[in-house]
PDB file of C-alpha atoms in Angstrom:
ATOM      1  CA  MET A   1     -14.698 -17.411   2.463  1.00 59.00           C
ATOM      2  CA  ALA A   2     -15.225 -18.472  -1.161  1.00 75.00           C
ATOM      3  CA  ALA A   3     -18.776 -19.049  -2.499  1.00 88.00           C
ATOM      4  CA  PRO A   4     -19.620 -22.772  -2.370  1.00 88.00           C
ATOM      5  CA  TRP A   5     -19.783 -23.058  -6.138  1.00 92.00           C
ATOM      6  CA  ILE A   6     -16.215 -21.855  -6.563  1.00 93.00           C
ATOM      7  CA  VAL A   7     -13.852 -24.760  -7.393  1.00 94.00           C
ATOM      8  CA  ASP A   8     -10.514 -24.606  -5.681  1.00 94.00           C
ATOM      9  CA  ASP A   9      -7.314 -26.236  -7.009  1.00 94.00           C
ATOM     10  CA  GLU A  10      -7.563 -29.262  -4.734  1.00 94.00           C
ATOM     11  CA  LEU A  11     -11.093 -30.086  -5.937  1.00 95.00           C
ATOM     12  CA  TRP A  12     -10.230 -29.395  -9.531  1.00 96.00           C
ATOM     13  CA  ALA A  13      -7.303 -31.834  -9.387  1.00 96.00           C
ATOM     14  CA  VAL A  14      -9.855 -34.490  -8.667  1.00 95.00           C
ATOM     15  CA  ILE A  15     -12.471 -33.459 -11.244  1.00 96.00           C
ATOM     16  CA  GLU A  16     -10.236 -32.462 -14.232  1.00 95.00           C
ATOM     17  CA  PRO A  17      -8.905 -35.994 -15.052  1.00 95.00           C
ATOM     18  CA  LEU A  18     -12.529 -37.321 -15.270  1.00 96.00           C
ATOM     19  CA  LEU A  19     -13.624 -34.838 -18.034  1.00 94.00           C
ATOM     20  CA  PRO A  20     -13.655 -35.983 -21.633  1.00 90.00           C
ATOM     21  CA  VAL A  21     -10.849 -34.565 -23.687  1.00 80.00           C
ATOM     22  CA  LYS A  22     -11.795 -32.876 -27.057  1.00 72.00           C
ATOM     23  CA  PRO A  23      -9.733 -34.608 -29.769  1.00 65.00           C
ATOM     24  CA  ALA A  24      -7.157 -32.470 -31.409  1.00 59.00           C
ATOM     25  CA  GLY A  25      -8.151 -31.098 -34.772  1.00 58.00           C
ATOM     26  CA  THR A  26     -11.846 -31.222 -34.030  1.00 57.00           C
ATOM     27  CA  PRO A  27     -13.520 -28.503 -36.244  1.00 51.00           C
ATOM     28  CA  ASP A  28     -15.977 -27.552 -33.579  1.00 51.00           C
ATOM     29  CA  PRO A  29     -15.633 -24.032 -32.014  1.00 53.00           C
ATOM     30  CA  ALA A  30     -13.269 -23.608 -29.034  1.00 59.00           C
ATOM     31  CA  GLN A  31     -15.070 -24.546 -25.866  1.00 74.00           C
ATOM     32  CA  HIS A  32     -15.430 -22.349 -22.782  1.00 83.00           C
ATOM     33  CA  ASP A  33     -12.967 -23.109 -19.952  1.00 90.00           C
ATOM     34  CA  PRO A  34     -14.333 -26.338 -18.352  1.00 93.00           C
ATOM     35  CA  ARG A  35     -13.512 -25.171 -14.865  1.00 95.00           C
ATOM     36  CA  LEU A  36     -15.603 -21.987 -15.322  1.00 95.00           C
ATOM     37  CA  VAL A  37     -18.376 -24.073 -16.914  1.00 95.00           C
ATOM     38  CA  PHE A  38     -18.362 -26.483 -13.906  1.00 96.00           C
ATOM     39  CA  GLN A  39     -18.676 -23.517 -11.582  1.00 96.00           C
ATOM     40  CA  GLY A  40     -21.630 -22.326 -13.590  1.00 96.00           C
ATOM     41  CA  ILE A  41     -23.208 -25.748 -13.270  1.00 97.00           C
ATOM     42  CA  SER A  42     -22.499 -25.802  -9.610  1.00 97.00           C
ATOM     43  CA  PHE A  43     -24.034 -22.258  -9.295  1.00 97.00           C
ATOM     44  CA  VAL A  44     -27.315 -23.526 -10.858  1.00 97.00           C
ATOM     45  CA  LEU A  45     -27.214 -26.649  -8.587  1.00 97.00           C
ATOM     46  CA  PHE A  46     -26.676 -24.521  -5.428  1.00 96.00           C
ATOM     47  CA  THR A  47     -29.039 -21.703  -6.058  1.00 96.00           C
ATOM     48  CA  GLY A  48     -31.733 -23.381  -8.129  1.00 95.00           C
ATOM     49  CA  ILE A  49     -31.649 -20.472 -10.662  1.00 94.00           C
ATOM     50  CA  GLY A  50     -32.938 -21.150 -14.109  1.00 93.00           C
ATOM     51  CA  TRP A  51     -30.391 -21.783 -16.930  1.00 94.00           C
ATOM     52  CA  GLU A  52     -31.530 -18.728 -18.801  1.00 93.00           C
ATOM     53  CA  ASP A  53     -30.976 -16.595 -15.676  1.00 94.00           C
ATOM     54  CA  LEU A  54     -27.394 -17.502 -15.071  1.00 94.00           C
ATOM     55  CA  PRO A  55     -25.682 -14.118 -14.667  1.00 93.00           C
ATOM     56  CA  GLN A  56     -23.242 -13.417 -17.448  1.00 91.00           C
ATOM     57  CA  GLU A  57     -21.058 -11.281 -15.316  1.00 92.00           C
ATOM     58  CA  LEU A  58     -19.927 -14.239 -13.350  1.00 91.00           C
ATOM     59  CA  GLY A  59     -17.882 -15.365 -16.366  1.00 91.00           C
ATOM     60  CA  PHE A  60     -19.143 -19.033 -16.286  1.00 93.00           C
ATOM     61  CA  GLY A  61     -20.541 -18.913 -19.815  1.00 90.00           C
ATOM     62  CA  SER A  62     -24.138 -18.792 -20.890  1.00 92.00           C
ATOM     63  CA  GLY A  63     -26.844 -20.933 -19.328  1.00 93.00           C
ATOM     64  CA  MET A  64     -27.160 -22.843 -22.556  1.00 93.00           C
ATOM     65  CA  THR A  65     -23.452 -23.506 -22.634  1.00 93.00           C
ATOM     66  CA  CYS A  66     -23.543 -24.925 -19.132  1.00 95.00           C
ATOM     67  CA  TRP A  67     -26.736 -26.981 -19.927  1.00 95.00           C
ATOM     68  CA  ARG A  68     -25.030 -28.519 -22.979  1.00 94.00           C
ATOM     69  CA  ARG A  69     -22.009 -29.410 -20.894  1.00 94.00           C
ATOM     70  CA  VAL A  70     -24.232 -31.105 -18.297  1.00 96.00           C
ATOM     71  CA  ARG A  71     -25.790 -33.129 -21.106  1.00 95.00           C
ATOM     72  CA  ASP A  72     -22.523 -34.124 -22.569  1.00 94.00           C
ATOM     73  CA  TRP A  73     -20.824 -34.931 -19.296  1.00 96.00           C
ATOM     74  CA  GLN A  74     -23.813 -36.946 -18.102  1.00 96.00           C
ATOM     75  CA  ARG A  75     -23.745 -38.981 -21.374  1.00 96.00           C
ATOM     76  CA  ALA A  76     -20.043 -39.692 -20.669  1.00 95.00           C
ATOM     77  CA  ARG A  77     -20.993 -40.682 -17.027  1.00 96.00           C
ATOM     78  CA  VAL A  78     -18.645 -37.979 -15.731  1.00 97.00           C
ATOM     79  CA  PHE A  79     -20.899 -37.095 -12.721  1.00 97.00           C
ATOM     80  CA  GLU A  80     -21.091 -40.716 -11.619  1.00 96.00           C
ATOM     81  CA  ALA A  81     -17.302 -40.924 -12.003  1.00 96.00           C
ATOM     82  CA  MET A  82     -16.953 -37.876  -9.775  1.00 97.00           C
ATOM     83  CA  HIS A  83     -19.098 -39.405  -7.128  1.00 97.00           C
ATOM     84  CA  GLN A  84     -17.034 -42.605  -7.180  1.00 96.00           C
ATOM     85  CA  ALA A  85     -13.795 -40.636  -6.975  1.00 96.00           C
ATOM     86  CA  MET A  86     -15.052 -38.721  -3.981  1.00 96.00           C
ATOM     87  CA  LEU A  87     -16.080 -41.936  -2.276  1.00 96.00           C
ATOM     88  CA  ALA A  88     -12.632 -43.324  -2.861  1.00 94.00           C
ATOM     89  CA  HIS A  89     -11.044 -40.282  -1.175  1.00 94.00           C
ATOM     90  CA  CYS A  90     -13.484 -40.556   1.715  1.00 94.00           C
ATOM     91  CA  ASN A  91     -12.690 -44.252   2.126  1.00 93.00           C
ATOM     92  CA  SER A  92      -8.990 -43.502   2.140  1.00 92.00           C
ATOM     93  CA  ALA A  93      -9.607 -41.034   4.987  1.00 92.00           C
ATOM     94  CA  GLY A  94     -11.548 -43.679   6.969  1.00 90.00           C
ATOM     95  CA  LEU A  95     -14.817 -41.901   6.712  1.00 92.00           C
ATOM     96  CA  ILE A  96     -16.972 -44.655   5.326  1.00 91.00           C
ATOM     97  CA  ASP A  97     -18.595 -47.372   7.401  1.00 90.00           C
ATOM     98  CA  PHE A  98     -19.343 -50.105   4.867  1.00 89.00           C
ATOM     99  CA  ASP A  99     -20.400 -52.671   7.452  1.00 88.00           C
ATOM    100  CA  ARG A 100     -24.029 -51.363   7.296  1.00 91.00           C
ATOM    101  CA  VAL A 101     -25.874 -49.471   4.613  1.00 94.00           C
ATOM    102  CA  ILE A 102     -29.110 -47.580   5.005  1.00 95.00           C
ATOM    103  CA  ALA A 103     -31.834 -47.163   2.319  1.00 95.00           C
ATOM    104  CA  ASP A 104     -34.565 -44.401   2.157  1.00 95.00           C
ATOM    105  CA  ALA A 105     -36.320 -42.108  -0.323  1.00 95.00           C
ATOM    106  CA  SER A 106     -37.877 -38.630  -0.341  1.00 95.00           C
ATOM    107  CA  HIS A 107     -40.489 -36.971  -2.521  1.00 94.00           C
ATOM    108  CA  VAL A 108     -39.875 -33.741  -4.501  1.00 94.00           C
ATOM    109  CA  ARG A 109     -42.416 -31.793  -6.501  1.00 93.00           C
ATOM    110  CA  ALA A 110     -41.977 -31.720 -10.249  1.00 92.00           C
ATOM    111  CA  THR A 111     -43.043 -28.453 -11.979  1.00 85.00           C
ATOM    112  CA  LYS A 112     -43.230 -29.900 -15.514  1.00 77.00           C
ATOM    113  CA  GLY A 113     -44.511 -33.060 -16.936  1.00 76.00           C
ATOM    114  CA  ALA A 114     -41.661 -35.423 -17.629  1.00 86.00           C
ATOM    115  CA  PRO A 115     -40.566 -38.958 -17.512  1.00 88.00           C
ATOM    116  CA  ALA A 116     -40.022 -40.512 -13.997  1.00 91.00           C
ATOM    117  CA  THR A 117     -42.886 -38.316 -12.549  1.00 92.00           C
ATOM    118  CA  GLY A 118     -46.233 -39.330 -11.193  1.00 92.00           C
ATOM    119  CA  PRO A 119     -48.846 -38.406  -8.664  1.00 91.00           C
ATOM    120  CA  SER A 120     -47.341 -38.054  -5.258  1.00 89.00           C
ATOM    121  CA  PRO A 121     -49.164 -40.002  -2.470  1.00 88.00           C
ATOM    122  CA  VAL A 122     -47.862 -37.513   0.200  1.00 85.00           C
ATOM    123  CA  ASP A 123     -48.558 -34.308  -1.754  1.00 86.00           C
ATOM    124  CA  ARG A 124     -52.270 -34.499  -2.687  1.00 86.00           C
ATOM    125  CA  ALA A 125     -51.469 -36.384  -5.889  1.00 85.00           C
ATOM    126  CA  LYS A 126     -49.461 -33.467  -7.308  1.00 91.00           C
ATOM    127  CA  THR A 127     -46.899 -34.380  -9.912  1.00 92.00           C
ATOM    128  CA  GLY A 128     -43.597 -35.331  -8.468  1.00 93.00           C
ATOM    129  CA  SER A 129     -40.492 -37.527  -8.395  1.00 95.00           C
ATOM    130  CA  LYS A 130     -38.684 -39.479  -5.790  1.00 96.00           C
ATOM    131  CA  HIS A 131     -35.033 -39.476  -4.801  1.00 97.00           C
ATOM    132  CA  HIS A 132     -33.758 -42.814  -3.621  1.00 97.00           C
ATOM    133  CA  ILE A 133     -30.559 -43.070  -1.648  1.00 97.00           C
ATOM    134  CA  LEU A 134     -28.330 -45.797  -0.184  1.00 96.00           C
ATOM    135  CA  THR A 135     -25.819 -44.435   2.441  1.00 96.00           C
ATOM    136  CA  CYS A 136     -23.087 -45.995   4.377  1.00 94.00           C
ATOM    137  CA  GLY A 137     -23.301 -46.098   8.206  1.00 91.00           C
ATOM    138  CA  ASN A 138     -21.750 -42.725   8.451  1.00 92.00           C
ATOM    139  CA  GLY A 139     -24.253 -41.044   6.131  1.00 93.00           C
ATOM    140  CA  LEU A 140     -22.148 -40.676   3.002  1.00 95.00           C
ATOM    141  CA  PRO A 141     -24.244 -41.415  -0.124  1.00 97.00           C
ATOM    142  CA  LEU A 142     -23.137 -44.525  -1.948  1.00 96.00           C
ATOM    143  CA  VAL A 143     -25.851 -44.489  -4.540  1.00 97.00           C
ATOM    144  CA  VAL A 144     -28.577 -41.979  -5.583  1.00 97.00           C
ATOM    145  CA  ALA A 145     -31.413 -42.697  -8.040  1.00 97.00           C
ATOM    146  CA  LEU A 146     -34.521 -41.095  -9.468  1.00 97.00           C
ATOM    147  CA  SER A 147     -38.063 -42.533  -9.914  1.00 96.00           C
ATOM    148  CA  ALA A 148     -41.614 -41.348 -10.243  1.00 95.00           C
ATOM    149  CA  ALA A 149     -43.354 -40.182  -7.006  1.00 94.00           C
ATOM    150  CA  ASN A 150     -45.786 -43.100  -6.995  1.00 94.00           C
ATOM    151  CA  VAL A 151     -43.116 -45.728  -7.188  1.00 95.00           C
ATOM    152  CA  ASN A 152     -42.977 -47.718  -3.987  1.00 94.00           C
ATOM    153  CA  ASP A 153     -39.584 -47.481  -2.196  1.00 94.00           C
ATOM    154  CA  HIS A 154     -38.947 -51.227  -2.117  1.00 95.00           C
ATOM    155  CA  LEU A 155     -39.253 -51.527  -5.906  1.00 96.00           C
ATOM    156  CA  MET A 156     -36.100 -49.466  -6.334  1.00 96.00           C
ATOM    157  CA  LEU A 157     -33.981 -51.361  -3.793  1.00 96.00           C
ATOM    158  CA  PRO A 158     -32.533 -53.923  -6.297  1.00 95.00           C
ATOM    159  CA  GLU A 159     -31.332 -51.131  -8.597  1.00 96.00           C
ATOM    160  CA  LEU A 160     -29.701 -49.335  -5.642  1.00 96.00           C
ATOM    161  CA  LEU A 161     -27.886 -52.473  -4.590  1.00 95.00           C
ATOM    162  CA  ASP A 162     -26.857 -53.269  -8.183  1.00 94.00           C
ATOM    163  CA  ARG A 163     -25.248 -49.805  -8.470  1.00 94.00           C
ATOM    164  CA  VAL A 164     -22.983 -50.134  -5.515  1.00 93.00           C
ATOM    165  CA  ARG A 165     -19.480 -50.126  -6.866  1.00 91.00           C
ATOM    166  CA  PRO A 166     -16.287 -51.576  -5.380  1.00 88.00           C
ATOM    167  CA  LEU A 167     -15.133 -49.247  -2.601  1.00 87.00           C
ATOM    168  CA  ARG A 168     -11.583 -48.101  -3.534  1.00 85.00           C
ATOM    169  CA  GLY A 169      -9.165 -45.827  -1.723  1.00 81.00           C
ATOM    170  CA  ARG A 170      -7.453 -48.277   0.731  1.00 82.00           C
ATOM    171  CA  THR A 171      -4.964 -51.023   0.397  1.00 80.00           C
ATOM    172  CA  GLY A 172      -6.194 -54.483  -0.276  1.00 80.00           C
ATOM    173  CA  ARG A 173      -9.135 -55.860  -2.311  1.00 84.00           C
ATOM    174  CA  PRO A 174     -11.818 -53.188  -2.857  1.00 84.00           C
ATOM    175  CA  ARG A 175     -14.970 -54.017  -0.850  1.00 79.00           C
ATOM    176  CA  HIS A 176     -18.217 -54.147  -2.855  1.00 79.00           C
ATOM    177  CA  ARG A 177     -20.579 -56.636  -1.106  1.00 85.00           C
ATOM    178  CA  VAL A 178     -23.145 -55.195   1.320  1.00 90.00           C
ATOM    179  CA  LYS A 179     -23.526 -57.315   4.456  1.00 92.00           C
ATOM    180  CA  VAL A 180     -26.156 -55.443   6.464  1.00 94.00           C
ATOM    181  CA  LEU A 181     -29.068 -53.252   5.210  1.00 95.00           C
ATOM    182  CA  ILE A 182     -31.179 -51.022   7.377  1.00 94.00           C
ATOM    183  CA  ALA A 183     -34.515 -49.794   6.154  1.00 94.00           C
ATOM    184  CA  ASP A 184     -37.901 -48.633   7.357  1.00 91.00           C
ATOM    185  CA  LYS A 185     -41.291 -50.439   7.206  1.00 91.00           C
ATOM    186  CA  GLY A 186     -41.786 -49.344   3.607  1.00 90.00           C
ATOM    187  CA  TYR A 187     -39.364 -52.089   2.602  1.00 94.00           C
ATOM    188  CA  ASP A 188     -41.070 -54.885   4.497  1.00 93.00           C
ATOM    189  CA  TYR A 189     -42.212 -56.934   1.596  1.00 95.00           C
ATOM    190  CA  PRO A 190     -41.558 -60.611   0.839  1.00 95.00           C
ATOM    191  CA  ARG A 191     -39.773 -59.775  -2.403  1.00 96.00           C
ATOM    192  CA  VAL A 192     -37.369 -57.518  -0.421  1.00 96.00           C
ATOM    193  CA  HIS A 193     -36.486 -60.285   2.059  1.00 96.00           C
ATOM    194  CA  ASP A 194     -36.063 -62.678  -0.855  1.00 96.00           C
ATOM    195  CA  GLU A 195     -33.870 -60.289  -2.571  1.00 96.00           C
ATOM    196  CA  LEU A 196     -31.670 -59.754   0.490  1.00 96.00           C
ATOM    197  CA  ARG A 197     -31.522 -63.597   1.080  1.00 96.00           C
ATOM    198  CA  GLN A 198     -30.284 -64.168  -2.445  1.00 96.00           C
ATOM    199  CA  ARG A 199     -27.623 -61.549  -2.062  1.00 95.00           C
ATOM    200  CA  HIS A 200     -26.588 -62.887   1.475  1.00 94.00           C
ATOM    201  CA  ILE A 201     -27.445 -59.578   3.115  1.00 95.00           C
ATOM    202  CA  THR A 202     -28.781 -59.353   6.608  1.00 95.00           C
ATOM    203  CA  GLY A 203     -31.721 -57.015   6.658  1.00 93.00           C
ATOM    204  CA  TYR A 204     -32.953 -55.003   9.659  1.00 92.00           C
ATOM    205  CA  ILE A 205     -36.473 -53.953   8.588  1.00 93.00           C
ATOM    206  CA  PRO A 206     -39.333 -53.357  11.041  1.00 91.00           C
ATOM    207  CA  ARG A 207     -42.514 -55.279  10.280  1.00 89.00           C
ATOM    208  CA  ARG A 208     -45.442 -53.295   8.970  1.00 85.00           C
ATOM    209  CA  GLY A 209     -48.262 -52.925  11.452  1.00 78.00           C
ATOM    210  CA  THR A 210     -45.840 -52.865  14.461  1.00 80.00           C
ATOM    211  CA  HIS A 211     -44.313 -49.962  16.455  1.00 74.00           C
ATOM    212  CA  ASP A 212     -40.871 -51.475  15.987  1.00 73.00           C
ATOM    213  CA  LYS A 213     -38.155 -49.041  15.016  1.00 75.00           C
ATOM    214  CA  VAL A 214     -34.536 -49.302  13.900  1.00 74.00           C
ATOM    215  CA  ALA A 215     -31.871 -47.238  15.509  1.00 71.00           C
ATOM    216  CA  GLY A 216     -29.779 -44.987  13.288  1.00 73.00           C
ATOM    217  CA  ARG A 217     -32.485 -43.975  10.815  1.00 79.00           C
ATOM    218  CA  TRP A 218     -31.601 -40.320  11.354  1.00 86.00           C
ATOM    219  CA  VAL A 219     -28.368 -40.965   9.393  1.00 91.00           C
ATOM    220  CA  VAL A 220     -30.070 -41.417   6.101  1.00 92.00           C
ATOM    221  CA  GLU A 221     -32.615 -38.765   6.733  1.00 92.00           C
ATOM    222  CA  GLN A 222     -29.783 -36.281   7.300  1.00 93.00           C
ATOM    223  CA  SER A 223     -28.170 -37.357   4.061  1.00 94.00           C
ATOM    224  CA  LEU A 224     -31.462 -36.647   2.117  1.00 95.00           C
ATOM    225  CA  ALA A 225     -31.715 -33.252   3.841  1.00 94.00           C
ATOM    226  CA  LEU A 226     -28.169 -32.461   2.662  1.00 94.00           C
ATOM    227  CA  LEU A 227     -29.004 -33.340  -0.898  1.00 94.00           C
ATOM    228  CA  HIS A 228     -32.039 -31.128  -0.831  1.00 95.00           C
ATOM    229  CA  GLN A 229     -30.033 -28.149   0.390  1.00 94.00           C
ATOM    230  CA  TYR A 230     -29.011 -27.994  -3.188  1.00 95.00           C
ATOM    231  CA  ARG A 231     -31.956 -25.913  -4.339  1.00 95.00           C
ATOM    232  CA  ARG A 232     -32.020 -27.388  -7.901  1.00 95.00           C
ATOM    233  CA  LEU A 233     -32.903 -30.763  -6.343  1.00 96.00           C
ATOM    234  CA  ALA A 234     -35.438 -29.559  -3.786  1.00 94.00           C
ATOM    235  CA  THR A 235     -37.923 -29.156  -6.652  1.00 93.00           C
ATOM    236  CA  ARG A 236     -37.525 -30.965  -9.967  1.00 94.00           C
ATOM    237  CA  TRP A 237     -37.309 -28.503 -12.830  1.00 92.00           C
ATOM    238  CA  GLU A 238     -35.695 -30.676 -15.502  1.00 92.00           C
ATOM    239  CA  ARG A 239     -37.866 -32.434 -18.027  1.00 91.00           C
ATOM    240  CA  ARG A 240     -35.024 -34.725 -18.934  1.00 93.00           C
ATOM    241  CA  THR A 241     -34.275 -37.544 -16.441  1.00 94.00           C
ATOM    242  CA  ASP A 242     -30.577 -37.686 -17.531  1.00 95.00           C
ATOM    243  CA  ILE A 243     -30.077 -34.037 -16.564  1.00 96.00           C
ATOM    244  CA  HIS A 244     -31.699 -34.438 -13.165  1.00 96.00           C
ATOM    245  CA  GLN A 245     -29.789 -37.681 -12.452  1.00 96.00           C
ATOM    246  CA  GLY A 246     -26.547 -35.871 -13.376  1.00 97.00           C
ATOM    247  CA  PHE A 247     -27.451 -33.251 -10.776  1.00 97.00           C
ATOM    248  CA  LEU A 248     -28.136 -35.969  -8.215  1.00 97.00           C
ATOM    249  CA  ASP A 249     -24.799 -37.563  -8.783  1.00 97.00           C
ATOM    250  CA  LEU A 250     -23.008 -34.310  -8.719  1.00 98.00           C
ATOM    251  CA  ALA A 251     -24.727 -33.252  -5.419  1.00 97.00           C
ATOM    252  CA  ALA A 252     -23.769 -36.682  -3.926  1.00 97.00           C
ATOM    253  CA  ALA A 253     -20.173 -36.074  -4.983  1.00 97.00           C
ATOM    254  CA  LEU A 254     -20.008 -32.582  -3.496  1.00 97.00           C
ATOM    255  CA  THR A 255     -21.650 -33.782  -0.283  1.00 96.00           C
ATOM    256  CA  CYS A 256     -18.836 -36.398   0.054  1.00 96.00           C
ATOM    257  CA  TRP A 257     -16.189 -33.833  -0.694  1.00 95.00           C
ATOM    258  CA  ARG A 258     -17.547 -31.304   1.815  1.00 93.00           C
ATOM    259  CA  ARG A 259     -17.616 -33.941   4.521  1.00 91.00           C
ATOM    260  CA  LEU A 260     -14.009 -34.924   3.609  1.00 91.00           C
ATOM    261  CA  ARG A 261     -12.870 -31.328   3.743  1.00 87.00           C
ATOM    262  CA  ASN A 262     -14.583 -30.754   7.107  1.00 84.00           C
ATOM    263  CA  ARG A 263     -13.111 -33.882   8.721  1.00 75.00           C
ATOM    264  CA  THR A 264      -9.544 -33.462   7.367  1.00 60.00           C
ATOM    265  CA  ARG A 265      -9.024 -29.742   7.982  1.00 59.00           C
TER     266      ARG A 265
END
């Protein structure tokens, strides 16, 4: 069985058209094979290894080469495009339940001072960040976002909803409007209910101070656990928010792809 960071032909056929093309006649030095560089980036994402420790014998290029490619591809919104492409393939296979979406967030420790970090209320005020996620009813991540650890979950909900893209992959008009949102008590604020009302979304959110629970919360918790199996995300090492967000989008894309492969084999 191939290592998880090895890109097979089927996956590369989805990724390659999304990569920016270097214009002919550009005087810059010849670039390393993008497929090998992508595997180097995936190796760092899966293992959590430092860029400078990327083994040269793997043939993926230097850690700095891979880092620069992450920077450039994130600037070109390549990882977000990969995520959307994987969602389209999953939708085509009937794996996405768009009738309900579920919101949640998870804290991760940040080892270096950086933007989008803050004192974590669940980790003795140590510096950290928070991963916010919006999944479909089957647990596939629709949107992932980054914030400081001390940002309340409900404050990020409008951004998550704004970033939901039309769901392509099936015949007919692409779906894009969320109808039902499920969330925990951390989202029970008047501004959240007002926001959902303005968007014509039905919210299922337990009231704070009660013992009410909403069924199906394990779906989004499992999705967050799958994201944090990518060791580069389990702890935030990047100072730059764009690099970490790129890793988040890439992990979401690969999570969708692995679910698709498991269901269609």
